[in-house]
Structure formats: structure tokens, C-alpha cells
Amino acid sequence: GAVVSQHPSRVICKSGTSVKIECRSLDFQATTMFWYRQFPKQSLMLMATSNEGSKATYEQGVEKDKFLINHASLTLSTLTVTSAHPEDSSFYICSARATSGSRSSYEQYFGPGTRLTVT
Amino acid sequence: GENVEQHPSTLSVQEGDSAVIKCTYSDSASNYFPWYKQELGKRPQLIIDIRSNVGEKKDQRIAVTLNKTAKHFSLHITETQPEDSAVYFCAAWTTGFQKLVFGTGTRLLVSP
């Protein structure tokens, strides 16, 4: 149980184009999802917190107009990287918190990540 | 906001030895401290966690200790095996900001 999927796992796009990454909680409902970015040999950096039905909360330094987040349902959040540039190349990971039930409300369940390469 | 420091950045041990990774946090309101293992190109995997009302937790070869007064927590791995080689991250959940803040990571290498 507590499975989070991400799609695509890898994507290569050209500079200036947009890319959408999907994050789904498969067997539980998640009111809150988190989007992280991880550069090689670095830690996970939180980009934004996504709450179902409301606007995402972005971390300082993260451009909300560039990284569009939509959390339209309790099982799906999307991250769209707009006008991508080579410096946006990174490993993007989502996570989800269970709303209620037997699962710990503290624990975050991570997706497998999306490797974005912008050429 | 919360700041989590992690040491060491790299740790090399011989198979069978113990490994200890230490983290400190700044926000006294943080109340949940997970540890993750991440292999190259993979998602972080929760290996153990501890809440602020507990001082120590153990799961087979892995244990975590928490000192709330000093605001530090540690991961202990005993009888290390080559498959323990990975990057380990500590994290702290800040109740005020409702988010996980990660440490900088420790690259553990267990040599046979």
C-alpha cells in the first residue's frame, strides 16, 4: 500500500518548451502533495506544497509562473515546467501525505522521480 | 525557518562495522524526524522515523536516537553490509511551516 506514481520517469525536451509531470497516489487520498527538486549529489529541495483545491505554496526563490502546480483531485497533482531551460534539468520528485486513516499523517510517500533533461 | 545540518558528508566503513550519522535541527517545534535511504536515481526510502515524544527507536540493525534538549538526532546502523551503501538523508518536520526539511545527506560506503 501507499504507492505514489510519477509520469514520465524520464523526459528530454528542447529549450523553450513546456513539460508536464504527473504525480498520483494510487491507493490512498492525499490532500497535500509536495514537489521537490534534486540536483546531482545534492539534497532534496522543496519547491512547493500543493493542497487539493487550492493554490500551491511556493518556497522562496521558486518562480510560481515558471513551475505551475495543479492539484485538481485527492489523487493527482501536476507540475508543469514552462519555458524550460538547461538549468531546469534535474530530478523532480513528488511526495504525498495521507489525509486520514491508519497511515501516519506525518509520513510522506515518495514517487519514483522524473529525470528532466533540457537540451 | 528550520535548518537541518548533517554530518559527515561521506562515511566509509568495513563490512560488519557500525555507522553513525548525526543531524541537528534549529526549530524546537519540529516533532517528527524521518531517515531516508536513497540509491542512485531512485526515490528516497523511509528506513526509520521517530517522533518528539520518544528518545530512541530501534528496528533490527537500525536505530535512531533523539535529544530534544540539544536538538539533535542520530542514525545508528550496526553490522553494516555492502547493500547498506547509499546516500542517507535526515529530515525534520516543522509543525509551523508544515513541511519536511532535509539534511545535506551522507554518502555511506560499506566495503566488503
mmCIF file of C-alpha atoms in Angstrom, chain B residues 29-86:
data_model
loop_
_atom_site.group_PDB
_atom_site.id
_atom_site.type_symbol
_atom_site.label_atom_id
_atom_site.label_comp_id
_atom_site.label_asym_id
_atom_site.label_seq_id
_atom_site.Cartn_x
_atom_site.Cartn_y
_atom_site.Cartn_z
ATOM 1 C CA ALA B 29 8.773 22.995 17.358
ATOM 2 C CA SER B 30 9.839 20.218 14.964
ATOM 3 C CA ASN B 31 8.247 16.984 16.106
ATOM 4 C CA TYR B 32 8.890 14.275 13.526
ATOM 5 C CA PHE B 33 12.274 13.072 12.319
ATOM 6 C CA PRO B 34 12.496 10.531 9.499
ATOM 7 C CA TRP B 35 15.585 8.996 7.946
ATOM 8 C CA TYR B 36 15.715 8.089 4.285
ATOM 9 C CA LYS B 37 17.976 5.889 2.212
ATOM 10 C CA GLN B 38 18.379 6.867 -1.418
ATOM 11 C CA GLU B 39 20.096 4.817 -4.061
ATOM 12 C CA LEU B 40 21.297 6.433 -7.256
ATOM 13 C CA GLY B 41 18.415 7.565 -9.433
ATOM 14 C CA LYS B 42 15.789 6.183 -7.069
ATOM 15 C CA ARG B 43 13.229 7.635 -4.713
ATOM 16 C CA PRO B 44 14.069 8.177 -1.032
ATOM 17 C CA GLN B 45 13.013 5.201 1.079
ATOM 18 C CA LEU B 46 11.953 5.689 4.669
ATOM 19 C CA ILE B 47 14.082 3.421 6.846
ATOM 20 C CA ILE B 48 13.137 4.625 10.305
ATOM 21 C CA ASP B 49 11.475 7.593 11.944
ATOM 22 C CA ILE B 50 10.976 8.986 15.409
ATOM 23 C CA ARG B 51 8.566 11.386 16.982
ATOM 24 C CA SER B 52 9.498 14.011 19.518
ATOM 25 C CA ASN B 53 7.854 12.190 22.407
ATOM 26 C CA VAL B 54 10.284 9.273 22.070
ATOM 27 C CA GLY B 55 14.003 9.225 22.791
ATOM 28 C CA GLU B 56 15.033 6.119 20.919
ATOM 29 C CA LYS B 57 13.653 3.677 18.390
ATOM 30 C CA LYS B 58 15.145 0.509 17.016
ATOM 31 C CA ASP B 59 14.365 -1.718 14.059
ATOM 32 C CA GLN B 60 16.712 -4.685 13.706
ATOM 33 C CA ARG B 61 20.118 -3.253 12.699
ATOM 34 C CA ILE B 62 18.905 0.330 12.563
ATOM 35 C CA ALA B 63 18.267 2.683 15.466
ATOM 36 C CA VAL B 64 17.565 6.366 15.855
ATOM 37 C CA THR B 65 18.118 8.480 18.946
ATOM 38 C CA LEU B 66 16.683 11.903 19.613
ATOM 39 C CA ASN B 67 17.854 14.531 22.073
ATOM 40 C CA LYS B 68 15.234 17.265 22.095
ATOM 41 C CA THR B 69 17.143 19.456 24.513
ATOM 42 C CA ALA B 70 20.219 19.538 22.319
ATOM 43 C CA LYS B 71 18.109 19.407 19.140
ATOM 44 C CA HIS B 72 20.000 16.592 17.554
ATOM 45 C CA PHE B 73 19.192 13.118 16.359
ATOM 46 C CA SER B 74 21.340 10.299 15.087
ATOM 47 C CA LEU B 75 21.074 7.209 12.915
ATOM 48 C CA HIS B 76 22.924 4.102 14.000
ATOM 49 C CA ILE B 77 23.474 1.161 11.681
ATOM 50 C CA THR B 78 25.097 -1.923 13.173
ATOM 51 C CA GLU B 79 26.671 -4.878 11.376
ATOM 52 C CA THR B 80 26.836 -2.936 8.146
ATOM 53 C CA GLN B 81 26.578 -4.780 4.855
ATOM 54 C CA PRO B 82 27.641 -3.729 1.344
ATOM 55 C CA GLU B 83 23.979 -3.302 0.412
ATOM 56 C CA ASP B 84 23.738 -0.562 3.035
ATOM 57 C CA SER B 85 25.866 1.582 0.714
ATOM 58 C CA ALA B 86 23.726 4.549 -0.367
#
